[in-house]
Amino acid sequence: MSTATPANTGAHPVEKVGGQTATFVDQRLGSNKFLSRNLSKVFPEHWSFMLGEIALYSFIVVLLTGTYLTLFYKPSMAEVIYEGSYVPLQGIYMSEAYASTLNISFDIRGGLLIRQMHHWAALIFVAAVAVHMFRVFFTGAFRKPREFNWLVGVALTTLALAAGFTGYSLPDDLLSGTGLQIIRGILQSIPIVGTWIAFFVFGGEYPGGDIISRLYSAHILLVPGLILALVTVHLIMVWTQKHTQFPGPGRTNNNVVGYPLLPIYMAKAGGFFFIVFGIIALLSGLVNINPVWIFGPYTPDQVTAGTQPDWYIGWLDGALRLMPNIETVILGFTISWNVFIPAVVIPGILFTGLALYPFLEAWATGDKREHNLLDRPRNAPVRTGIGVMAIVFYGILWLAGGNDLMATTFNMSINAISWTLRILLIVGPPIAFIITKRTCLALQRRDREKLLHGYESGRVLRLPHGEFIEVHQPLNEKELAVISSKPDYPVLPAPQKADIDGVRNPNYRKDMLRHKISAFFYGDNIPKPSAAEIEAGQHHAEEQAEIEAPLHEYEDRDVIYNAHGGVLHHPGMPKTNAEQVAEQETRA
Amino acid sequence: MSKRDDASILPANPPHGEPKLGYLPVADIPHKPRVTDTDPKAARRAERQVASMFILSMLLVVLFVVAFVSIDVSTVIYVPVLGEVGASNLALGLTFGGAIFFIGAGAIQWAKKLMPDVEVVQERHDMTSPKDATEEAAATYERGKEESGFARYPIIRRTLIGALALFPIPLVIMLRDLWQTPPGANPVEILSTTTWRDGERIVPDIGHSTGENVAGIRPEEIPVGGLVSALPMSIKDLKDDPVANMRDRGKSAIILVRMDPEEIRSQQGEGWDYQGILAYSKICTHVGCPIALYEHRTHHLLCPCHQSTFDLADSGDVIFGPAARRMPQLPIRLDEEGFLVAASDFQQPVGPSFWERG
């Protein structure tokens, strides 16, 4: 270091190397232009923004552990006799796929840990994707300009389910094989082409000898490749559009308030990656997941009681369980509504509805503005109601997926449980919608009260002339900014049947429909008070607080005389405690 | 009025720099200094905490290597709460997970305590491109269209579209051979038949590897109220053909139940039972799970997958659940040696329904 050239003196050696590297790369890629723009990029902060991060990081863990598993797993349905170290299955015929899974679990050091990390990370990935989607939905983050990213997100959710299902079947244990058998039944229920699709997928009659290797190539190449590509697009869009933010002091629709990428956001996000990764590894060391050795090898004439799929498929299984047994034969062709509706039509409708929702809402409300400031869920009661309705629908189906466990655990009739859930599935979601919408509107009223009068302190004060008031206190800066951020969503005006000249409006019916839908969305919203009203309300609360302020001073003393009801003789100019004590002494 | 301009109904985005939502002016963002900002001692403490976590991470990596080398993969230990667990998995998980976790914990502690925590403001810019850029792109596009002659040579345009539309066809056609065997077979025929035929002996479900020498089932071996899972005898010949073996298990598997002949209210054919012994397909008519949950007092058969319930005393009729068809019954008789055999194949396809089933 003593031979350092004068030009470099003062620079830390790490910085020097870093600077040289940056120059080297920049001369070839022009990367410094990008860095200069982006190293200081601001990211807003909120706990719910970490949900998408959890999804991303658990996906990285899935990729890493999955790559490791491919080194040992054999995607073959060829029959072998198990000779590994798990005693109960020694000497048993099984597929190479199952045997290699047992090998990973019992003979390879760290194999079980990686297998369990893969499974845990996959479960967490799907869960994080789902909850992240709820966050985006309920806060209206899907609105213009982010509709494309919502579509990418819906595609990613579908792919996450596909990745989960294809992977679930690979160990070729009894439980996963039963899942495949159900898939066969579902494929066969598709009208016209179902039978052929089932034969193409399985390479012939079920189960055939091809399905494991086909699922394998989908699971390790096709599906993760698509997920990786779409995740990249997802992140690029977040980057260029800048993240949405919740309302707060200084936050507007046209700015981003938060922490710069370097160093804070990078340290926090990078650190959080290691935390997610570490927790998945700890969980896999401590908690068993998918113990395939208990179920035994797959054979299509056996099944275990109380079969349960992974959590994210549970709702489809529940739908299959709840559907009444309707099947029709028309002109010699069979339509199995009892399978086709719950397993194909319902998920199809749900995911299509999910994908189209941003466009439907924009059409219904006529809202073409850019939204970078998130909605509080209460301020969009119909959207929030629809979301809760969907969650309740999903939740009931999910519960139904465990109706046999409920029956055995609580010793109840499975028929009664199934009928209860069938009825709940129809009446539950609308009730949830109404309750949610009303709750949102009640919260809006409370917000309006707060803006007009400040918040209720719970302290009652008697004024000198005998009047009792409850002291209202002004909102703090943050609360005021959050509550007053409530956007006004005007209802689309009702169209005229004909204009002044008597020319009929050709779009009358369509416009009327839009007017009605728009009124349904926002017609009940509680109007936000005007700026002047808010100012007056807060000012009034401040005045009340001022009246009360000397009382606090008074109460703070050790000895309190005449404290009942806190009577004040001169509002704003009470006698201090010391004055009162002196007064009493002179009187004595 | 004919074409609605939606933007006219709602106020357009106000120009940048003015808050659109909320009446509050852009206020200073409230900020409270942290202890580490004001107290150098606290800052030093935070620094030590961060470094300790990184050191802990390094130590755990060393421990991981030790555990990997020294703990036998088959060692099972008892741990309170967790129960019997693999020692290797537990040790590797805790050291590996801990090593990773503390890197993250250290980084976040560092960011929260020592890096500046003052929020900053950045302006957003409209996603819409400036007008001149749009115009330039449109002009470039027009020039490209003109220069290529895409509009001028309709024959080139149409043949190109045709060629592009056709070229993926081979990719789709080649998928046809996803299913090859048996050549020329029709799925409907395959799904409609099983290996059962007249005289096919019924053998108990013999697992993959043992019990190969069972000659069959005699009626007296099945008690009243009992249930036996069974397969066709021919499955033994398929020992070396796992695909055919699995296929027959998934299609020809049956259950034999015996009840008092008085209790049989109906069956799917005259005299298909043998002295109260009834044979039904084991494969659920809903989506194909094998069923063997049988309640002998009520003669109910319950599918463990979706809880379809069938009454075996009444032609295997569906009495509850999502299955729409009764369980197919297999006619049985006794052969010369006194073993139970099938009297024919099933009279209807077994397993889940399909479009061409009728």
Coordinates of C-alpha atoms in Angstrom, one line a residue, chain B residues 5 19 31 60 83 86 91 116 133 138 163 166 188-189 209 250 253 259 282 289 293 297 302 311 335 340:
Chain B
D5 CA -65.2 10.7 -23.9
P19 CA -51.5 17.1 -5.0
H31 CA -39.1 12.3 11.7
L60 CA -22.9 -21.9 12.4
G83 CA -40.5 -36.3 19.4
G86 CA -33.5 -37.6 12.5
A91 CA -28.6 -30.5 13.2
P116 CA -30.0 7.0 7.9
A133 CA -41.9 10.7 -29.1
A138 CA -45.7 6.7 -35.6
A163 CA -47.2 -19.3 -44.0
L166 CA -49.5 -22.9 -41.0
V188 CA -63.7 -45.8 -25.7
E189 CA -63.2 -49.5 -26.2
S209 CA -44.1 -59.0 -4.1
G250 CA -56.5 -49.4 -11.6
A253 CA -59.8 -54.2 -8.9
M259 CA -74.2 -60.4 3.5
K282 CA -63.4 -51.0 -6.4
C289 CA -60.4 -43.4 -6.2
L293 CA -64.3 -48.2 3.6
R297 CA -74.3 -53.3 9.3
L302 CA -67.7 -44.8 1.5
D311 CA -75.5 -49.0 -0.8
D335 CA -65.8 -73.0 -10.8
L340 CA -65.0 -67.9 -7.0

